[in-house]
Amino acid sequence: DAGVIQSPRHEVTEMGQEVTLRCKPISGHNSLFWYRQTMMRGLELLIYFNNNVPIDDSGMPEDRFSAKMPNASFSTLKIQPSEPRDSAVYFCASTDRVWGYEQYFGPGTRLTVT
Amino acid sequence: AQKVTQAQTEISVVEKEDVTLDCVYETRDTTYYLFWYKQPPSGELVFLIRRNSFDEQNEISGRYSWNFQKSTSSFNFTITASQVVDSAVYFCALSGWDDKIIFGKGTRLHILP
């Protein structure tokens, strides 16, 4: 089975531009999570979905960040407008609550905002 | 509130030595899960183990072993006969009644040849 797929793997953009990160969870998993990892703050949960519905977005840093999950096999995280402090690695993870809660992570998207 | 503390920020050991990574957690939930993840230099996060709060049996998987003690709220991870390939950042994590996983800050492990 394919794991969690994220695209792009690397993104370099200029401040003020819109950035869209994409995630395809493992087929059959019903929960999806977006994380941000930085040296200063470690791994932070931004938002998570259960059955395509956003459950907790308290980790979304500000209104510039938004996330959607239009169907069970696709989610996006959008930053508009981007700022240099958004530079980080963004991970998507999915899990199947029935089988035990461990999350399986995608390879991450390394975002650099100049 | 839930919390995971990994007091060891960075550890260096010589290859073939045993090393234990400490993890202490806090939660008010009676049912919870504990996890360890590995993040090698390539950057991906790899799931290693899950333990639920009702199962205090220690677990061994090859050179890896985990010691879960509810009395001390600890879930420590030992690597026996360490190898250079074990060099990575290791995260301990906790999940309660909801799906959210709270990660510790991680321990960076260097295995020196």
XYZ file of C-alpha atoms in Angstrom:
227
model
C 0.000 0.000 0.000
C 1.157 3.495 -0.731
C 1.886 5.626 2.279
C 0.806 9.191 2.834
C 1.677 11.270 -0.206
C 2.570 14.927 -0.013
C 3.336 17.429 -2.723
C 5.384 19.345 -3.430
C 8.367 18.009 -1.498
C 10.071 21.382 -1.620
C 8.611 24.822 -2.147
C 10.454 28.103 -2.349
C 8.356 31.208 -2.650
C 8.529 34.913 -2.060
C 6.869 36.676 0.803
C 3.301 37.589 -0.011
C 2.701 34.728 -2.398
C 0.046 32.078 -1.907
C 1.282 28.585 -1.089
C -0.758 25.397 -1.357
C 0.424 22.132 0.123
C -1.279 18.883 -0.797
C -1.803 15.586 0.929
C -3.246 12.222 0.013
C -3.830 10.051 3.090
C -3.547 6.294 3.230
C -6.602 4.718 1.651
C -9.155 3.759 4.277
C -7.818 6.073 6.957
C -10.496 8.363 8.335
C -8.460 10.955 10.216
C -5.975 13.386 8.715
C -3.585 15.736 10.474
C -1.425 18.667 9.428
C 1.730 19.423 11.434
C 4.453 22.018 11.210
C 7.998 21.319 12.369
C 10.573 23.981 13.174
C 13.722 23.909 15.233
C 12.329 26.427 17.675
C 8.867 24.983 18.225
C 9.249 21.317 17.386
C 6.255 19.447 15.988
C 3.044 21.434 16.192
C -0.403 20.151 15.294
C -2.104 22.696 13.078
C -5.452 21.076 12.317
C -7.037 17.681 12.034
C -9.996 16.185 10.225
C -12.137 13.193 10.978
C -14.266 11.821 8.152
C -13.398 14.958 6.147
C -14.737 17.295 8.837
C -12.371 19.704 10.623
C -12.387 18.771 14.293
C -9.778 21.005 15.856
C -8.076 23.954 14.174
C -6.811 25.567 17.347
C -3.242 25.103 16.199
C -3.647 27.136 13.033
C -1.418 30.127 13.728
C -3.506 32.831 12.100
C -6.093 33.591 9.475
C -3.483 33.379 6.762
C -3.636 29.611 7.171
C -6.562 27.541 5.934
C -7.112 23.837 5.327
C -9.682 21.834 3.444
C -10.532 18.209 2.960
C -13.039 17.996 0.108
C -13.018 14.195 0.100
C -11.490 11.223 1.884
C -8.457 11.084 -0.366
C -7.294 14.686 -0.564
C -6.488 17.628 1.670
C -4.856 21.001 1.176
C -3.150 23.458 3.485
C -3.027 26.987 2.122
C -1.033 29.960 3.315
C -2.041 33.321 1.919
C -0.095 35.570 2.073
C 3.044 33.703 3.039
C 5.669 35.210 5.350
C 9.308 34.245 6.060
C 8.333 32.951 9.517
C 6.163 30.327 7.833
C 9.323 28.585 6.649
C 9.189 25.071 8.090
C 8.600 21.460 7.208
C 4.902 20.677 6.937
C 3.834 17.117 7.543
C 0.582 15.427 6.793
C -0.377 12.282 8.703
C -3.309 9.908 8.658
C -4.703 7.266 10.946
C -7.448 4.699 11.205
C -9.044 5.122 14.609
C -10.375 1.599 14.576
C -6.941 0.037 14.585
C -5.109 1.967 17.176
C -4.453 5.610 16.695
C -0.873 5.604 15.499
C -0.405 8.178 12.804
C 1.472 7.516 9.619
C 3.337 10.492 8.284
C 4.032 11.668 4.791
C 7.547 12.695 3.734
C 6.830 16.357 4.432
C 6.996 19.549 2.400
C 9.938 21.821 3.103
C 8.676 25.370 2.657
C 11.036 28.296 2.346
C 9.592 31.787 2.159
C 12.109 34.460 1.166
C -3.537 19.075 30.152
C -1.457 16.487 28.404
C 2.283 16.801 28.295
C 5.266 14.769 27.176
C 8.726 15.513 28.495
C 11.919 14.217 26.961
C 14.527 15.675 29.242
C 17.486 14.468 27.163
C 17.931 16.930 24.335
C 20.925 15.210 22.815
C 22.836 11.997 23.535
C 26.048 10.658 22.039
C 27.230 7.095 22.504
C 29.817 4.926 20.848
C 28.588 2.198 18.557
C 27.635 -1.061 20.307
C 26.826 0.672 23.556
C 23.328 0.447 24.988
C 21.375 3.670 25.293
C 18.096 4.544 26.984
C 15.907 7.442 25.954
C 13.671 8.771 28.688
C 10.047 9.835 28.345
C 7.745 11.113 31.061
C 4.140 11.970 30.378
C 1.231 13.698 32.063
C -2.427 13.038 31.414
C -5.719 12.922 33.269
C -7.217 10.424 30.876
C -7.592 6.877 32.133
C -7.342 5.498 28.626
C -4.465 6.735 26.552
C -1.842 5.645 24.080
C 1.892 6.166 24.074
C 4.079 6.153 20.997
C 7.656 6.380 19.867
C 8.624 7.772 16.489
C 12.006 7.945 14.797
C 13.096 10.798 12.546
C 16.305 9.886 10.706
C 18.427 12.525 8.946
C 16.333 12.042 5.794
C 13.485 13.747 7.655
C 10.571 11.344 7.548
C 8.782 10.348 10.743
C 8.681 6.618 11.272
C 6.277 4.971 13.686
C 8.033 2.537 16.036
C 5.588 1.428 18.686
C 2.204 2.044 20.295
C 1.269 1.121 23.847
C -2.129 1.512 25.460
C -2.559 2.468 29.075
C -3.914 -0.932 30.081
C -0.931 -2.863 28.851
C 2.133 -2.422 31.001
C 4.013 -5.331 29.544
C 7.421 -4.409 28.308
C 8.070 -5.016 24.658
C 11.135 -6.101 22.787
C 11.642 -5.875 19.067
C 15.097 -6.905 18.009
C 17.538 -4.456 19.524
C 14.728 -2.151 20.647
C 12.874 -2.454 23.930
C 10.345 -0.319 25.704
C 9.651 -0.045 29.422
C 6.224 1.308 30.361
C 5.647 2.142 34.026
C 2.365 3.810 34.953
C 3.521 4.321 38.533
C 6.165 6.758 37.341
C 4.340 7.890 34.155
C 7.287 6.840 32.075
C 7.718 5.105 28.766
C 11.431 4.657 28.184
C 13.085 3.328 25.059
C 16.302 1.318 25.061
C 18.474 0.494 22.098
C 20.808 -2.408 22.739
C 24.103 -2.692 20.875
C 23.549 0.597 19.095
C 24.486 1.046 15.464
C 25.309 4.119 13.422
C 22.010 3.691 11.570
C 20.212 4.335 14.849
C 21.347 7.958 14.707
C 18.162 10.005 14.547
C 15.812 12.167 16.535
C 13.412 10.093 18.594
C 10.044 11.420 19.660
C 7.851 10.141 22.440
C 4.170 10.980 22.077
C 0.857 10.673 23.891
C -2.751 10.456 22.709
C -5.806 10.651 24.911
C -9.541 10.403 24.338
C -9.398 12.298 21.063
C -7.214 11.687 18.037
C -4.648 14.304 18.886
C -1.093 13.181 19.505
C 1.062 15.356 21.716
C 4.741 15.026 20.859
C 7.707 15.593 23.093
C 10.525 17.847 21.935
C 12.578 14.869 20.856
C 15.975 13.441 21.749
C 18.714 13.663 19.166
C 20.783 10.485 19.297
C 24.265 10.330 17.826
C 25.877 6.932 17.458
C 29.606 7.394 16.953
C 31.532 4.800 14.962
